[in-house]
mmCIF file of C-alpha atoms in Angstrom:
data_model
loop_
_atom_site.group_PDB
_atom_site.id
_atom_site.type_symbol
_atom_site.label_atom_id
_atom_site.label_comp_id
_atom_site.label_asym_id
_atom_site.label_seq_id
_atom_site.Cartn_x
_atom_site.Cartn_y
_atom_site.Cartn_z
ATOM 1 C CA MET A 241 98.876 90.534 124.627
ATOM 2 C CA ALA A 242 100.325 93.262 122.535
ATOM 3 C CA GLY A 243 101.541 92.191 119.018
ATOM 4 C CA LYS A 244 99.840 88.848 119.007
ATOM 5 C CA LYS A 245 97.425 89.867 116.269
ATOM 6 C CA LEU A 246 100.254 91.253 114.104
ATOM 7 C CA GLN A 247 102.181 87.992 114.573
ATOM 8 C CA ALA A 248 99.201 85.947 113.816
ATOM 9 C CA ILE A 249 98.026 87.812 110.473
ATOM 10 C CA THR A 250 101.662 87.900 109.501
ATOM 11 C CA ALA A 251 101.836 83.996 109.778
ATOM 12 C CA HIS A 252 98.530 83.840 107.892
ATOM 13 C CA LEU A 253 99.709 85.901 105.050
ATOM 14 C CA LEU A 254 103.130 84.225 104.812
ATOM 15 C CA ALA A 255 101.355 80.879 104.614
ATOM 16 C CA ALA A 256 99.463 82.146 101.524
ATOM 17 C CA ASN A 257 102.808 82.341 99.597
ATOM 18 C CA LEU A 258 101.818 85.590 98.024
ATOM 19 C CA VAL A 259 105.656 86.771 97.712
ATOM 20 C CA PRO A 260 108.910 85.015 98.755
ATOM 21 C CA GLN A 261 109.625 85.535 102.509
ATOM 22 C CA GLN A 262 112.470 87.935 101.840
ATOM 23 C CA LYS A 263 109.932 90.275 100.082
ATOM 24 C CA PHE A 264 107.553 90.267 103.073
ATOM 25 C CA GLU A 265 107.896 92.586 106.069
ATOM 26 C CA SER A 266 105.569 93.453 108.877
ATOM 27 C CA TRP A 267 106.022 95.723 111.839
ATOM 28 C CA MET A 268 104.134 97.677 114.620
ATOM 29 C CA GLU A 269 104.000 101.410 114.705
ATOM 30 C CA GLU A 270 101.935 104.256 116.160
ATOM 31 C CA GLY A 271 101.463 102.529 119.312
ATOM 32 C CA ARG A 272 99.652 103.729 122.286
ATOM 33 C CA ILE A 273 99.028 102.140 125.778
ATOM 34 C CA GLU A 274 95.836 102.854 127.780
ATOM 35 C CA THR A 275 96.281 102.030 131.479
ATOM 36 C CA ALA A 276 93.583 99.964 133.031
ATOM 37 C CA SER A 277 93.085 98.051 136.194
ATOM 38 C CA LYS A 278 90.333 95.541 135.884
ATOM 39 C CA ASN A 279 89.969 92.682 138.105
ATOM 40 C CA LEU A 280 89.030 89.603 135.953
ATOM 41 C CA GLY A 281 88.836 87.255 138.892
ATOM 42 C CA ASN A 282 91.624 85.033 138.112
ATOM 43 C CA GLY A 283 93.895 87.878 136.893
ATOM 44 C CA ILE A 284 94.026 91.706 136.090
ATOM 45 C CA ARG A 285 93.733 93.538 132.775
ATOM 46 C CA ILE A 286 96.603 96.005 133.328
ATOM 47 C CA SER A 287 96.424 97.843 129.872
ATOM 48 C CA ARG A 288 95.089 97.952 126.478
ATOM 49 C CA ALA A 289 97.451 98.584 123.559
ATOM 50 C CA GLU A 290 96.501 100.188 120.309
ATOM 51 C CA TYR A 291 98.665 100.023 117.305
ATOM 52 C CA ASP A 292 99.078 99.955 113.599
ATOM 53 C CA ALA A 293 100.187 96.738 112.039
ATOM 54 C CA VAL A 294 101.937 97.500 108.844
ATOM 55 C CA ILE A 295 102.503 94.687 106.306
ATOM 56 C CA VAL A 296 104.382 95.120 103.072
ATOM 57 C CA LEU A 297 104.392 92.770 100.079
ATOM 58 C CA GLU A 298 107.198 93.866 97.753
ATOM 59 C CA GLU A 299 107.016 93.017 94.030
ATOM 60 C CA TYR A 300 103.510 91.363 94.293
ATOM 61 C CA ASN A 301 102.294 90.124 90.931
ATOM 62 C CA GLY A 302 99.090 88.294 92.001
ATOM 63 C CA ASP A 303 95.362 89.215 92.063
ATOM 64 C CA ALA A 304 94.756 92.186 94.450
ATOM 65 C CA ALA A 305 91.414 90.556 95.354
ATOM 66 C CA LEU A 306 93.262 87.739 96.928
ATOM 67 C CA VAL A 307 95.179 89.934 99.390
ATOM 68 C CA PHE A 308 91.940 91.822 100.233
ATOM 69 C CA ALA A 309 90.102 88.600 100.761
ATOM 70 C CA LEU A 310 92.828 86.956 102.913
ATOM 71 C CA VAL A 311 93.033 90.153 105.091
ATOM 72 C CA THR A 312 89.216 90.528 105.393
ATOM 73 C CA THR A 313 88.522 86.963 106.136
ATOM 74 C CA TRP A 314 91.288 86.730 108.810
ATOM 75 C CA LEU A 315 89.938 90.047 110.530
ATOM 76 C CA MET A 316 86.371 88.583 110.557
ATOM 77 C CA GLU A 317 87.399 85.395 112.088
ATOM 78 C CA ASN A 318 90.147 86.682 114.493
ATOM 79 C CA ASP A 319 89.357 90.169 115.291
ATOM 80 C CA SER A 320 85.508 90.330 115.378
ATOM 81 C CA SER A 321 85.479 92.707 118.254
ATOM 82 C CA ARG A 322 86.925 95.466 115.987
ATOM 83 C CA PHE A 323 83.430 96.191 114.843
ATOM 84 C CA ASP A 324 82.110 96.755 118.362
ATOM 85 C CA ASP A 325 85.345 98.784 118.926
ATOM 86 C CA ASP A 326 84.620 100.982 116.103
ATOM 87 C CA MET A 327 87.889 100.294 114.571
ATOM 88 C CA PRO A 328 88.818 101.829 111.169
ATOM 89 C CA GLU A 329 88.907 99.678 108.077
ATOM 90 C CA PRO A 330 92.325 98.583 106.895
ATOM 91 C CA GLN A 331 94.261 100.938 104.615
ATOM 92 C CA ILE A 332 95.876 99.555 101.525
ATOM 93 C CA GLU A 333 98.384 101.442 99.447
ATOM 94 C CA VAL A 334 99.565 100.119 95.968
ATOM 95 C CA THR A 335 102.756 101.464 94.398
ATOM 96 C CA PRO A 336 103.493 100.100 90.880
ATOM 97 C CA ILE A 337 106.956 98.880 90.317
ATOM 98 C CA ASP A 338 106.856 97.676 86.627
ATOM 99 C CA ALA A 339 104.209 96.483 84.263
ATOM 100 C CA GLN A 340 103.765 93.151 86.108
ATOM 101 C CA SER A 341 104.349 93.892 89.871
ATOM 102 C CA VAL A 342 103.387 96.251 92.703
ATOM 103 C CA ASP A 343 104.267 96.884 96.283
ATOM 104 C CA VAL A 344 101.452 96.500 98.537
ATOM 105 C CA GLU A 345 101.364 98.247 102.067
ATOM 106 C CA ILE A 346 98.491 97.228 104.294
ATOM 107 C CA THR A 347 97.900 99.166 107.532
ATOM 108 C CA ILE A 348 95.464 97.642 110.133
ATOM 109 C CA ARG A 349 94.666 99.383 113.438
ATOM 110 C CA PHE A 350 94.508 96.723 116.289
ATOM 111 C CA PHE A 351 93.439 96.885 120.103
ATOM 112 C CA GLU A 352 94.900 94.181 122.250
ATOM 113 C CA ASN A 353 94.388 93.656 125.890
ATOM 114 C CA VAL A 354 97.404 93.060 128.171
ATOM 115 C CA ASP A 355 96.288 90.790 130.948
ATOM 116 C CA LEU A 356 98.278 89.471 134.074
ATOM 117 C CA VAL A 357 97.793 86.213 135.981
ATOM 118 C CA PRO A 358 99.354 85.523 139.335
ATOM 119 C CA ASP A 359 102.654 83.643 139.104
ATOM 120 C CA ASP A 360 105.235 83.171 141.827
ATOM 121 C CA ASN A 361 107.989 83.227 139.193
ATOM 122 C CA GLY A 362 106.451 85.862 136.920
ATOM 123 C CA PRO A 363 108.685 88.848 135.641
ATOM 124 C CA ILE A 364 106.126 91.383 136.696
ATOM 125 C CA SER A 365 105.894 92.714 140.305
ATOM 126 C CA TYR A 366 102.607 94.692 140.955
ATOM 127 C CA GLN A 367 101.009 95.555 144.343
ATOM 128 C CA GLY A 368 103.209 93.181 146.168
ATOM 129 C CA GLN A 369 102.562 90.161 143.977
ATOM 130 C CA ARG A 370 104.341 88.376 141.031
ATOM 131 C CA TYR A 371 102.542 88.195 137.635
ATOM 132 C CA ALA A 372 103.026 86.754 134.156
ATOM 133 C CA ILE A 373 101.427 88.003 130.914
ATOM 134 C CA ALA A 374 98.814 85.448 129.987
ATOM 135 C CA THR A 375 95.345 84.918 128.971
ATOM 136 C CA VAL A 376 93.194 84.977 132.123
ATOM 137 C CA PRO A 377 91.349 81.635 132.504
ATOM 138 C CA VAL A 378 87.409 82.163 132.899
ATOM 139 C CA ASP A 379 85.625 79.996 135.493
ATOM 140 C CA GLU A 380 82.306 78.832 134.232
ATOM 141 C CA PRO A 381 79.616 78.340 136.819
ATOM 142 C CA SER A 382 77.704 75.142 136.778
ATOM 143 C CA GLN A 383 74.964 76.486 139.006
ATOM 144 C CA VAL A 384 73.136 79.827 139.210
ATOM 145 C CA ALA A 385 70.335 81.005 141.294
ATOM 146 C CA VAL A 386 68.640 84.396 140.657
ATOM 147 C CA GLY A 387 66.886 84.939 144.029
ATOM 148 C CA ASP A 388 66.380 83.335 147.425
ATOM 149 C CA ASN A 389 62.776 82.111 147.351
ATOM 150 C CA LYS A 390 62.859 78.726 145.741
ATOM 151 C CA GLU A 391 59.049 78.640 145.468
ATOM 152 C CA LEU A 392 59.165 81.436 142.732
ATOM 153 C CA PRO A 393 60.101 79.986 139.199
ATOM 154 C CA THR A 394 62.501 82.868 138.599
ATOM 155 C CA ASP A 395 64.324 81.982 141.820
ATOM 156 C CA ALA A 396 64.744 78.369 141.293
ATOM 157 C CA PRO A 397 68.430 77.319 140.809
ATOM 158 C CA TYR A 398 69.740 76.603 137.376
ATOM 159 C CA ASN A 399 72.048 73.615 136.856
ATOM 160 C CA ARG A 400 74.118 73.455 133.777
ATOM 161 C CA ALA A 401 74.025 69.943 132.126
ATOM 162 C CA ASP A 402 77.590 69.047 130.984
#
């Protein structure tokens, strides 16, 4: 869902107490929506949002490496598909304020899928059905067969042990 990554990295950086909360800002800009219509079984991928997350730390006087590490480790753990999607690296702009502090502006490009699940009370009407924005649940098969000749080892059914 669009904006979830921005919200999550914002919460992560706020929790690090880099600056007082009133000196911290984040917002979304340069957004673009790519229409999609992909059946996911239990729902539909309706679009993909692309945007820049902008995060500003005002009057930061800590170690720059800490900010870099917090951003990088969060991306590695929470947005690992960015490498497959060939996303640009985060941009960081530092503006000196005085001898002890700087303003830090971080810009991170994100992609986020917008998925719909059927919901009789959902706010979205699409192709005669009601939907809500949510993560589409994935059904995991417990049994798989490759072919129809059980005499062949490649066609034998596979049963997952739970």
